[in-house]
Amino acid sequence: MSVAHVDDDEEEENIHKPSKLHHVEKALPNGDIYLGQWVENCPNGQGKFLWADGCMYVGSWCRGRTNGRGKFSWPSGATYEGQFKNGYMDGEGTYTGSSNDTYRGMWQSNTRHGGGMQSFTNGDCYKGQWRHGQIEGKGRYTWKNGNEYVGYWREGKMNGVGTLVWANGSLYEGSWQDGLPKGNGTFRWVDGSFYVGVWSEDAKEQSGTYYTSSANRGSIGWDPLNVYLVYLRDCSVVSVEKILVFPSEKMVSWQCEGKPLQNLIIRPATRQGNTISKGHKNYELMLNLQLGIRHSVGKPAPATSLDLKATAFDSRNKVWTKFPPEGTKHTPPHQSCEFKWKDYCPLVFRTLRKLFKVDPANYMMSICGSDALRELSSPGKSGSFFYLTNDDKYMIKTVKKSEVKMLKRMLPAYYNHVRFHENTLLTRFYGFHCVKMTGPAQKKVRFVIMGNLFCTEYSIHRRFDLKGSSHGRLAVKHESEIDSTTTLKDLDLNLIFRLQKSWFQEFCRQLNRDCEFLEHEKIMDYSLLVGIHFREISPSGQPLRNGHKSSEGEAPFDANWWASIRLGSNMHARAELTTMRNSGECQLVGEGTGECYDVILVFGIIDILQDYDISKKIEHAYKSFQHDPTSISAIDPRHYSKRFRDFIFKVFTEDQHG
């Protein structure tokens, strides 16, 4: 990082000057030059910065950092013109490389992220979705020679369902993996001939049937490996030009930067979980789960009304589907062990996915595609295991018999609640299934599929599991051991969150509705899971404090953010640092210090399958002898709901300055 300070003498002279916007021309000791508007010892407004190595920025500044619209140019001739945020290329912008290739679209933290179009110098062009600098999602790639692919991508390669049309009119439509046809697909010729089957670069895994057109009667067949050896030779995807030095790495350290949040270091985000590969103890379970879901979701189903009949919720009619390795009329051959599969209330969950706007094809690709699931490193306190899909969209949780019973009982009420309250903060359930393994043990594994709350465009820097109780509600970890995947608890919380007035009012209304529902269903021990993204972070990794209001020069949120915001998802807020009184009494929520940080929040109510049964009543009675009865989690649903809401409405408040 290029770090330079203005002369100490100049700083001393300016201490007593009023903080008014004025124009300066400053030459820094290392040869850098700034010309432009200036407030409180740093660039603020419009200005030009020339680095000694030949880099240059012209545009908007806020508190010493590039913020708003501007243009950055490199000595190589490459340029970026568009939105900046906190020194990063972030928002809508255009990058023209030194070789004259051009990207126009969305950026996030210096990387292509969102929708955008890349024109390559060789004449190729891509238009579609990007993720963290790579082509990922749905998009169209057109080669200079006239070939064109439309479909899904992953890490810069064709992956998922897609169609490639060659310039001569031939086409392949079907499944792809790592840039090659893999799985079910069809190749068609202009004359009407086609080959349909299971595709693989490995001839041993390839199987299918060649059908000739009337014009080609008598043809003896065709080798599908020609697609890999001949047809795909001219379909290489060009890599984008690498940016060697980012504008954020050129930022100068000024004296006006915000005050860091002490004792909180943001470390690089790490991916949760371990990939379940061959040899893992749960590898066959994962294969069975994916086969079962592909079978359930892929079955043709008539359009359904949202008004479901009572019979749709009846899970007593148990219909098991048998999956032998050799396959059956209704199930495909597979390489796992024999197992049986059961769907609970399939019509209800299909309708729930429709209510939650989940696309069936994308849902199936996320869970059952070529990518393996990830198992969280250790099971939760309940003994359940958790699995994440590779794209982080869905979480799969194994459930106990008592939770199965609870979900069956509450399902009709849950369906009606989420149907009529689209902003509900309750866990979103997408599927409810059971795998029965063969063998003497006849082991049954029941699981639910849920939305992953932390699947967001923003890195989650801190996460909290909040109940409103104090007993056992402290994560016993030193700050140096805490990272983005550590789940902190009530007694670890040293922030309160201030929401804009209309969002705070909606939050209060919806939390009350959801808690009333849970209380009515006799559910307790649930939590509000909160994820925090700090918008401004110092080079050393500490969140930076802002003022009572966002500065005028701060970069606005882009269109993608506005489209993604809903209650509990990608919500802008101010997080205020708190401190505890030395009064000797137990405090869950401290008093505000006035130090505020600009954050993005995600939150939702989780663990909603625990009812107040006889075991919880015994637990409450036992712990009440040892601890304050009001401080433990196992209390009756009515008192739990009241204590939970009282606590959450202290943690979340209305922003009086917003």
XYZ file of C-alpha atoms in Angstrom:
658
model
C 0.000 0.000 0.000
C 1.253 3.485 -0.853
C 1.133 5.440 2.418
C 1.988 9.110 2.613
C 1.223 11.866 5.133
C 1.012 15.592 4.607
C 3.721 17.539 6.436
C 3.313 17.715 10.223
C 3.896 21.480 10.104
C 0.933 21.907 7.760
C -1.223 19.773 10.048
C -0.268 21.949 13.026
C -1.120 25.121 11.100
C -4.537 23.789 10.122
C -5.626 22.612 13.586
C -7.283 25.889 14.512
C -8.668 26.713 11.060
C -12.420 26.340 10.495
C -13.466 23.146 8.688
C -14.653 24.788 5.468
C -14.487 23.461 1.941
C -11.598 25.079 0.054
C -9.288 24.318 -2.871
C -5.697 23.172 -2.330
C -2.662 22.039 -4.296
C -0.567 19.674 -2.186
C 2.710 17.999 -3.012
C 3.360 15.037 -0.734
C 6.903 14.080 0.387
C 6.920 10.895 -1.730
C 6.189 12.784 -4.964
C 2.400 12.291 -5.075
C 0.286 15.384 -5.883
C -3.304 16.273 -4.976
C -5.275 19.156 -6.521
C -8.855 19.766 -5.505
C -11.370 20.393 -2.753
C -10.262 19.931 0.853
C -11.981 19.668 4.247
C -10.555 18.738 7.655
C -7.057 17.800 6.473
C -8.092 15.506 3.628
C -9.647 15.461 0.125
C -13.413 15.958 0.219
C -15.437 16.832 -2.887
C -13.968 16.955 -6.386
C -10.253 16.465 -6.877
C -7.372 14.979 -8.856
C -4.627 12.785 -7.404
C -1.456 11.932 -9.336
C 0.769 9.196 -7.962
C 4.507 9.263 -8.566
C 4.291 5.913 -10.405
C 1.951 7.372 -13.065
C -1.463 6.301 -11.730
C -4.125 9.029 -11.644
C -7.624 9.515 -10.211
C -10.029 12.314 -11.102
C -13.414 12.494 -9.437
C -15.334 12.557 -6.176
C -13.756 12.147 -2.706
C -15.201 11.690 0.764
C -13.101 11.845 3.951
C -9.863 11.161 2.092
C -11.099 8.236 -0.004
C -12.450 7.864 -3.518
C -16.237 7.859 -3.126
C -18.844 8.528 -5.777
C -18.137 8.868 -9.482
C -14.595 9.095 -10.816
C -11.977 7.862 -13.259
C -8.828 5.932 -12.398
C -6.090 5.372 -14.971
C -3.004 3.164 -14.905
C 0.381 3.801 -16.596
C -0.350 0.801 -18.868
C -3.200 2.756 -20.487
C -5.955 0.810 -18.688
C -8.807 2.896 -17.222
C -11.833 2.491 -14.940
C -14.647 5.038 -15.044
C -17.642 4.714 -12.774
C -18.663 4.406 -9.127
C -16.239 4.136 -6.194
C -16.947 3.310 -2.555
C -14.443 3.706 0.262
C -11.533 3.530 -2.219
C -12.854 0.476 -4.077
C -14.318 0.150 -7.557
C -17.865 -0.533 -6.426
C -21.162 0.072 -8.244
C -21.659 0.606 -11.962
C -18.515 1.200 -13.989
C -16.531 0.573 -17.176
C -13.036 -0.955 -17.255
C -10.977 -0.728 -20.439
C -7.856 -2.877 -20.314
C -4.422 -2.132 -21.737
C -5.215 -4.464 -24.648
C -8.507 -2.565 -25.230
C -10.877 -5.239 -23.944
C -13.867 -3.630 -22.177
C -16.188 -4.525 -19.304
C -19.347 -2.497 -18.662
C -21.415 -3.450 -15.646
C -21.560 -3.871 -11.875
C -18.583 -4.069 -9.511
C -18.159 -4.964 -5.858
C -14.938 -4.454 -3.906
C -12.762 -4.200 -7.060
C -14.259 -7.255 -8.778
C -16.833 -7.729 -11.526
C -19.933 -8.726 -9.579
C -23.536 -8.632 -10.780
C -24.725 -8.030 -14.328
C -22.227 -6.927 -16.947
C -20.935 -7.220 -20.513
C -17.325 -8.068 -21.427
C -16.021 -7.422 -24.944
C -12.727 -9.215 -25.625
C -10.037 -8.005 -28.038
C -10.288 -11.213 -30.082
C -13.934 -10.425 -30.955
C -15.635 -12.664 -28.371
C -18.331 -11.177 -26.111
C -20.042 -12.225 -22.866
C -23.200 -10.695 -21.407
C -24.665 -11.940 -18.135
C -23.936 -12.522 -14.454
C -20.571 -12.298 -12.664
C -19.551 -13.296 -9.148
C -16.369 -12.120 -7.416
C -14.555 -11.458 -10.690
C -15.581 -14.576 -12.594
C -18.377 -15.450 -15.000
C -20.983 -17.164 -12.826
C -24.747 -17.460 -13.061
C -26.792 -17.150 -16.235
C -25.244 -15.576 -19.313
C -24.626 -15.546 -23.061
C -21.151 -16.028 -24.595
C -20.731 -15.306 -28.309
C -17.560 -16.332 -30.112
C -16.126 -14.370 -33.045
C -16.651 -17.429 -35.276
C -20.430 -17.280 -34.711
C -20.778 -20.022 -32.061
C -22.954 -19.060 -29.083
C -23.686 -20.503 -25.631
C -26.697 -19.492 -23.524
C -27.039 -20.981 -20.057
C -25.438 -21.285 -16.642
C -21.801 -20.766 -15.646
C -19.589 -21.447 -12.657
C -16.110 -20.027 -12.047
C -15.725 -18.963 -15.675
C -16.831 -22.282 -17.206
C -20.095 -23.553 -18.684
C -21.704 -25.402 -15.788
C -25.322 -26.404 -15.277
C -28.060 -26.344 -17.905
C -27.259 -24.613 -21.175
C -27.386 -24.657 -24.983
C -24.427 -24.229 -27.342
C -25.278 -23.440 -30.972
C -22.506 -23.716 -33.555
C -22.278 -21.384 -36.546
C -23.156 -24.304 -38.855
C -26.521 -24.771 -37.070
C -25.655 -27.824 -34.962
C -26.465 -27.544 -31.265
C -26.071 -29.255 -27.926
C -28.614 -28.658 -25.148
C -28.367 -30.249 -21.738
C -26.110 -30.457 -18.704
C -22.545 -29.113 -18.493
C -19.728 -29.480 -16.002
C -16.407 -27.599 -16.008
C -16.938 -26.380 -19.581
C -17.872 -29.776 -21.084
C -21.125 -31.696 -21.663
C -21.731 -33.937 -18.632
C -24.995 -35.661 -17.774
C -28.230 -35.722 -19.756
C -28.179 -33.913 -23.084
C -29.079 -33.891 -26.770
C -26.959 -33.034 -29.829
C -28.881 -31.983 -32.969
C -27.818 -31.496 -36.577
C -29.386 -29.148 -39.109
C -30.671 -32.088 -41.158
C -32.838 -33.253 -38.218
C -30.601 -36.056 -36.928
C -29.973 -36.086 -33.191
C -28.168 -37.999 -30.447
C -29.704 -38.204 -26.969
C -28.244 -39.767 -23.862
C -25.858 -39.427 -20.928
C -22.704 -37.497 -21.811
C -19.180 -37.800 -20.453
C -15.647 -37.281 -21.746
C -14.987 -40.762 -20.361
C -16.247 -43.218 -22.989
C -17.087 -45.743 -20.252
C -19.664 -43.369 -18.764
C -21.110 -42.325 -22.135
C -24.402 -43.897 -23.226
C -27.110 -42.839 -25.655
C -28.967 -43.364 -28.911
C -28.371 -41.867 -32.352
C -31.492 -41.076 -34.428
C -31.086 -40.319 -38.122
C -33.239 -38.010 -40.190
C -35.117 -39.229 -43.259
C -32.349 -37.722 -45.426
C -29.720 -39.862 -43.685
C -31.400 -43.290 -43.722
C -28.766 -46.001 -43.658
C -26.284 -44.021 -41.552
C -24.443 -46.416 -39.215
C -24.219 -44.036 -36.255
C -22.047 -41.368 -34.763
C -19.398 -41.147 -32.046
C -20.381 -38.569 -29.353
C -16.707 -38.094 -28.431
C -16.474 -35.996 -31.632
C -18.129 -33.205 -29.647
C -15.182 -33.164 -27.234
C -12.445 -33.744 -29.830
C -13.729 -31.624 -32.733
C -16.743 -29.426 -32.029
C -15.482 -27.848 -28.792
C -11.998 -27.000 -30.118
C -13.187 -23.551 -31.206
C -15.176 -22.829 -28.045
C -12.478 -21.728 -25.605
C -13.544 -19.023 -23.153
C -11.134 -16.085 -22.916
C -9.849 -15.012 -19.489
C -10.284 -11.383 -18.439
C -7.241 -9.148 -18.057
C -5.859 -9.227 -14.521
C -5.711 -5.902 -12.684
C -2.283 -5.849 -11.016
C -2.844 -2.835 -8.718
C -6.285 -1.818 -7.426
C -7.251 1.804 -6.679
C -7.942 0.849 -3.030
C -4.296 -0.226 -2.694
C -3.198 3.269 -3.726
C -5.181 5.118 -1.073
C -3.222 7.542 1.086
C -3.501 7.550 4.886
C -4.932 10.942 5.925
C -5.485 12.352 9.403
C -9.253 12.688 8.885
C -10.162 9.000 8.671
C -12.809 7.666 11.060
C -12.033 6.232 14.448
C -11.679 2.421 14.410
C -13.868 0.180 16.548
C -11.318 -0.987 19.078
C -10.721 -4.685 19.810
C -12.628 -5.786 16.714
C -10.531 -6.999 13.797
C -12.223 -8.059 10.573
C -10.371 -11.019 9.142
C -10.744 -12.313 5.574
C -13.991 -14.255 5.186
C -13.628 -18.020 5.161
C -15.992 -20.580 3.699
C -17.839 -22.691 6.222
C -17.747 -26.456 6.158
C -15.815 -29.315 4.578
C -16.670 -30.670 1.141
C -18.191 -34.150 1.271
C -16.011 -36.133 -1.137
C -15.671 -39.844 -1.819
C -14.517 -41.610 1.324
C -16.367 -39.248 3.675
C -18.562 -41.139 6.153
C -21.664 -39.324 4.830
C -20.781 -39.481 1.114
C -23.444 -42.111 0.307
C -26.031 -40.237 2.376
C -25.317 -37.101 0.318
C -25.699 -39.038 -2.969
C -28.983 -40.550 -1.746
C -30.265 -37.158 -0.681
C -29.405 -35.625 -4.080
C -30.972 -38.526 -5.992
C -34.149 -38.298 -3.913
C -34.545 -34.538 -4.336
C -33.893 -34.752 -8.072
C -36.644 -37.385 -8.227
C -39.094 -35.328 -6.145
C -38.554 -31.910 -7.704
C -38.139 -33.187 -11.253
C -41.462 -35.044 -11.330
C -44.068 -33.340 -13.550
C -46.731 -31.691 -11.415
C -49.904 -29.841 -12.363
C -50.283 -26.157 -11.517
C -51.639 -25.811 -8.006
C -53.752 -23.243 -6.248
C -52.425 -21.540 -3.126
C -55.623 -22.699 -1.394
C -54.502 -26.169 -0.300
C -56.896 -28.820 0.945
C -56.484 -30.370 4.383
C -55.435 -33.667 2.765
C -52.260 -31.985 1.443
C -51.022 -31.688 5.042
C -51.739 -35.315 5.962
C -48.381 -37.121 6.252
C -49.845 -40.428 7.441
C -50.048 -41.823 3.916
C -46.441 -42.985 3.783
C -45.289 -43.746 0.235
C -41.686 -44.888 0.012
C -39.798 -44.854 -3.304
C -37.194 -47.582 -3.704
C -33.822 -46.663 -5.277
C -31.885 -49.843 -6.204
C -28.432 -49.257 -7.789
C -29.573 -50.750 -11.112
C -32.498 -48.313 -11.332
C -36.223 -48.896 -11.931
C -38.907 -47.638 -14.263
C -39.184 -44.468 -12.159
C -35.660 -44.080 -10.717
C -32.262 -43.806 -12.444
C -29.316 -46.200 -11.985
C -26.775 -44.879 -9.497
C -23.464 -45.691 -7.789
C -24.676 -45.467 -4.183
C -26.145 -48.147 -1.941
C -29.800 -49.148 -2.171
C -32.108 -46.888 -0.198
C -35.723 -45.808 0.214
C -36.943 -42.239 -0.080
C -39.943 -40.451 1.422
C -41.406 -37.016 0.776
C -43.414 -35.410 3.561
C -46.350 -33.346 2.268
C -44.783 -32.764 -1.194
C -47.623 -30.562 -2.459
C -47.301 -28.247 0.562
C -43.553 -27.756 0.127
C -43.859 -27.338 -3.644
C -46.354 -24.558 -2.974
C -44.120 -23.048 -0.277
C -41.241 -22.891 -2.797
C -43.624 -21.139 -5.170
C -44.637 -18.665 -2.423
C -40.965 -17.974 -1.655
C -40.273 -17.478 -5.401
C -37.826 -20.390 -5.664
C -37.231 -21.493 -9.271
C -37.515 -25.342 -9.413
C -34.640 -25.768 -11.908
C -32.275 -23.545 -9.928
C -33.314 -25.249 -6.680
C -32.524 -28.661 -8.127
C -29.193 -27.463 -9.597
C -28.119 -25.932 -6.273
C -28.714 -29.131 -4.313
C -28.337 -31.871 -6.941
C -25.857 -30.377 -9.420
C -22.307 -31.567 -9.974
C -20.993 -29.725 -6.906
C -20.797 -31.574 -3.599
C -22.460 -30.386 -0.393
C -20.390 -29.014 2.499
C -20.768 -30.369 6.024
C -20.326 -27.931 8.885
C -17.292 -28.896 10.928
C -19.226 -29.852 14.063
C -22.873 -30.663 14.772
C -25.004 -28.144 16.622
C -25.856 -28.336 20.312
C -29.011 -30.267 19.398
C -26.987 -33.077 17.822
C -28.257 -32.222 14.339
C -25.878 -32.079 11.389
C -25.904 -29.173 8.947
C -24.993 -29.189 5.269
C -24.630 -26.242 2.884
C -25.040 -26.247 -0.887
C -21.964 -25.119 -2.797
C -23.629 -21.837 -3.818
C -24.591 -21.178 -0.141
C -28.286 -20.742 -1.006
C -29.676 -23.671 0.977
C -28.976 -25.335 4.304
C -29.928 -28.938 5.015
C -30.440 -29.951 8.639
C -30.998 -33.433 10.054
C -33.913 -33.433 12.500
C -34.922 -35.573 15.463
C -38.247 -37.404 15.800
C -39.560 -34.725 18.155
C -38.806 -32.019 15.564
C -40.459 -34.076 12.830
C -43.552 -34.343 15.007
C -43.474 -30.595 15.685
C -43.148 -29.637 12.006
C -45.987 -31.948 10.978
C -48.234 -30.488 13.674
C -47.494 -26.823 12.939
C -47.298 -27.106 9.123
C -50.881 -25.956 8.323
C -50.557 -22.907 10.596
C -47.010 -22.199 9.322
C -48.210 -22.332 5.702
C -51.014 -19.852 6.341
C -48.725 -17.565 8.339
C -46.007 -17.248 5.674
C -48.630 -17.043 2.938
C -50.258 -13.945 4.404
C -47.092 -12.357 5.846
C -44.551 -12.182 3.034
C -42.093 -10.261 5.263
C -42.038 -13.001 7.899
C -38.722 -13.416 9.707
C -39.362 -17.124 10.353
C -37.107 -19.791 8.841
C -38.094 -20.563 5.244
C -38.691 -24.295 4.821
C -38.406 -25.639 1.244
C -38.495 -29.416 1.712
C -39.042 -32.187 4.276
C -37.702 -35.670 3.485
C -36.472 -38.984 4.862
C -33.796 -41.432 3.641
C -34.016 -45.045 4.844
C -30.740 -46.913 4.381
C -30.719 -50.628 3.628
C -29.021 -53.187 5.805
C -29.722 -54.710 9.219
C -29.919 -51.324 10.973
C -32.527 -49.858 8.584
C -31.217 -46.420 9.628
C -33.558 -43.486 8.971
C -32.278 -39.954 8.433
C -34.908 -37.200 8.414
C -34.020 -33.708 7.269
C -35.423 -30.320 6.292
C -34.176 -27.969 3.586
C -34.114 -24.303 4.556
C -32.987 -20.993 3.114
C -29.500 -19.956 4.241
C -29.908 -16.587 5.947
C -26.299 -15.602 5.220
C -26.469 -16.132 1.458
C -25.940 -12.477 0.585
C -23.775 -10.379 -1.717
C -22.104 -8.845 1.343
C -19.400 -10.507 3.431
C -20.681 -11.268 6.935
C -18.093 -9.914 9.389
C -19.854 -10.769 12.653
C -22.799 -13.040 13.534
C -24.884 -13.221 16.713
C -27.409 -15.767 17.990
C -29.730 -13.795 20.310
C -32.326 -15.281 22.697
C -32.688 -12.730 25.484
C -31.349 -15.093 28.171
C -28.051 -14.889 30.054
C -27.337 -18.449 31.261
C -24.720 -20.028 28.982
C -25.049 -17.140 26.530
C -21.352 -16.242 26.205
C -19.012 -17.501 23.476
C -15.924 -18.545 25.402
C -13.395 -17.285 22.863
C -10.641 -14.690 22.823
C -11.011 -11.920 20.220
C -7.986 -13.306 18.348
C -9.886 -16.595 17.833
C -13.070 -14.973 16.495
C -13.582 -14.892 12.742
C -16.490 -14.399 10.344
C -17.844 -17.924 10.992
C -17.887 -17.646 14.822
C -21.399 -17.445 16.240
C -21.437 -15.030 19.193
C -24.212 -14.837 21.808
C -26.208 -12.411 23.947
C -23.481 -11.590 26.456
C -20.956 -10.975 23.651
C -23.100 -8.255 22.074
C -21.724 -4.716 22.424
C -23.793 -3.023 19.709
C -27.331 -1.762 19.229
C -28.816 -1.404 15.734
C -30.633 1.733 14.614
C -33.072 1.231 11.698
C -34.661 3.919 9.540
C -38.137 4.793 10.907
C -40.379 3.002 8.374
C -38.235 -0.160 8.461
C -38.138 -0.143 12.275
C -41.941 0.100 12.423
C -42.307 -2.800 9.980
C -39.706 -4.785 11.959
C -41.699 -4.307 15.188
C -44.986 -5.294 13.542
C -43.534 -8.423 11.941
C -41.556 -9.576 14.975
C -44.736 -9.283 17.075
C -46.733 -11.296 14.499
C -44.072 -14.008 14.280
C -43.684 -14.289 18.064
C -47.460 -14.483 18.527
C -47.533 -17.333 16.004
C -44.721 -19.195 17.832
C -46.377 -18.636 21.195
C -49.696 -19.954 19.865
C -47.925 -23.072 18.539
C -46.271 -23.555 21.970
C -42.762 -23.113 20.539
C -39.815 -21.764 22.535
C -35.997 -21.673 22.561
C -35.851 -19.891 19.180
C -33.262 -17.200 18.362
C -32.805 -14.125 16.222
C -29.743 -14.816 14.083
C -28.062 -11.545 13.045
C -25.286 -11.072 10.494
C -23.341 -7.789 10.284
C -21.391 -6.337 7.349
C -19.342 -3.233 8.190
C -19.341 -0.930 5.158
C -16.112 0.911 6.001
C -13.008 -0.907 7.222
C -9.529 0.502 7.826
C -6.476 -1.004 6.067
C -5.634 -2.754 9.348
C -9.045 -4.488 9.378
C -10.927 -2.365 11.926
C -14.441 -0.983 11.237
C -14.427 2.802 10.844
C -16.804 5.085 12.705
C -19.090 7.400 10.761
C -20.976 10.555 11.729
C -24.655 10.764 12.725
C -25.569 10.898 9.041
C -23.936 9.505 5.936
C -21.670 12.069 4.292
C -22.931 13.713 1.128
C -20.032 12.353 -0.881
C -20.608 8.750 0.131
C -21.215 6.406 -2.783
C -24.889 5.479 -3.140
C -26.112 1.897 -3.051
C -26.346 0.389 -6.523
C -29.495 -0.896 -8.232
C -28.733 -4.504 -7.269
C -28.863 -3.593 -3.566
C -32.197 -1.792 -3.872
C -33.651 -4.808 -5.673
C -32.386 -7.242 -3.012
C -33.539 -5.374 0.108
C -36.423 -6.729 2.171
C -37.102 -6.967 5.875
C -34.214 -8.935 7.352
C -32.165 -8.981 4.138
C -29.461 -6.492 3.067
C -30.819 -3.765 5.361
C -28.862 -0.570 5.900
C -28.516 0.453 9.564
C -26.267 2.252 12.018
C -24.612 0.085 14.658
C -23.846 1.979 17.868
C -21.151 0.781 20.239
C -22.412 0.159 23.800
C -20.840 -0.019 27.215
C -22.037 -1.664 30.434
C -22.773 0.297 33.635
C -20.761 -0.666 36.706
C -23.913 -1.067 38.788
C -23.406 -4.665 39.848
C -26.621 -5.814 38.152
C -26.740 -8.157 35.167
C -27.140 -6.298 31.875
C -27.822 -7.852 28.493
C -27.899 -4.555 26.573
C -25.441 -1.771 27.352
C -25.830 1.977 26.986
C -25.035 3.717 23.695
C -21.699 5.571 23.483
C -22.527 7.678 20.419
C -19.898 5.848 18.316
C -21.760 4.624 15.217
C -20.797 2.421 12.280
C -22.450 2.110 8.897
C -23.576 -1.532 8.465
C -25.648 -3.885 6.330
C -27.754 -6.349 8.362
C -29.309 -9.724 7.654
C -31.451 -11.387 10.323
C -34.163 -13.967 10.872
C -35.768 -16.208 13.490
C -34.259 -19.713 13.595
C -34.658 -22.965 15.576
C -38.459 -22.917 15.530
C -39.074 -26.669 15.936
C -38.687 -26.906 19.723
C -41.951 -27.161 21.617
C -42.408 -26.898 25.375
C -42.878 -30.596 26.020
C -42.408 -32.574 29.211
C -38.605 -32.739 28.798
C -38.378 -28.940 28.596
C -40.633 -28.576 31.647
C -38.331 -30.885 33.620
C -35.268 -28.967 32.361
C -36.857 -25.686 33.497
C -37.653 -27.066 36.949
C -34.133 -28.485 37.383
C -32.269 -25.359 36.221
C -34.538 -23.080 38.255
C -33.008 -24.538 41.424
C -29.514 -23.638 40.238
C -30.031 -20.350 38.363
C -32.367 -17.388 38.105
C -35.471 -18.891 36.412
C -35.753 -15.850 34.136
C -32.176 -16.240 32.841
C -32.491 -19.725 31.319
C -33.746 -20.702 27.850
C -36.200 -23.441 28.877
C -39.219 -21.411 29.996
C -42.840 -21.644 28.906
C -43.671 -20.189 25.432
C -45.650 -17.190 26.751
C -42.858 -15.972 29.022
C -40.224 -16.871 26.437
C -41.970 -14.765 23.782
C -42.263 -11.740 26.089
C -38.641 -11.921 27.267
C -37.402 -12.421 23.691
C -39.322 -9.398 22.372
C -38.372 -7.169 25.292
C -34.710 -7.940 24.623
C -34.812 -7.603 20.816
C -36.629 -4.240 21.024
C -33.717 -2.953 23.109
C -31.143 -4.244 20.620
C -33.031 -2.796 17.613
C -34.227 0.814 17.858
C -35.417 3.611 15.608
C -32.694 5.794 14.104
C -33.524 9.315 15.242
C -30.940 10.755 12.818
C -32.003 8.776 9.728
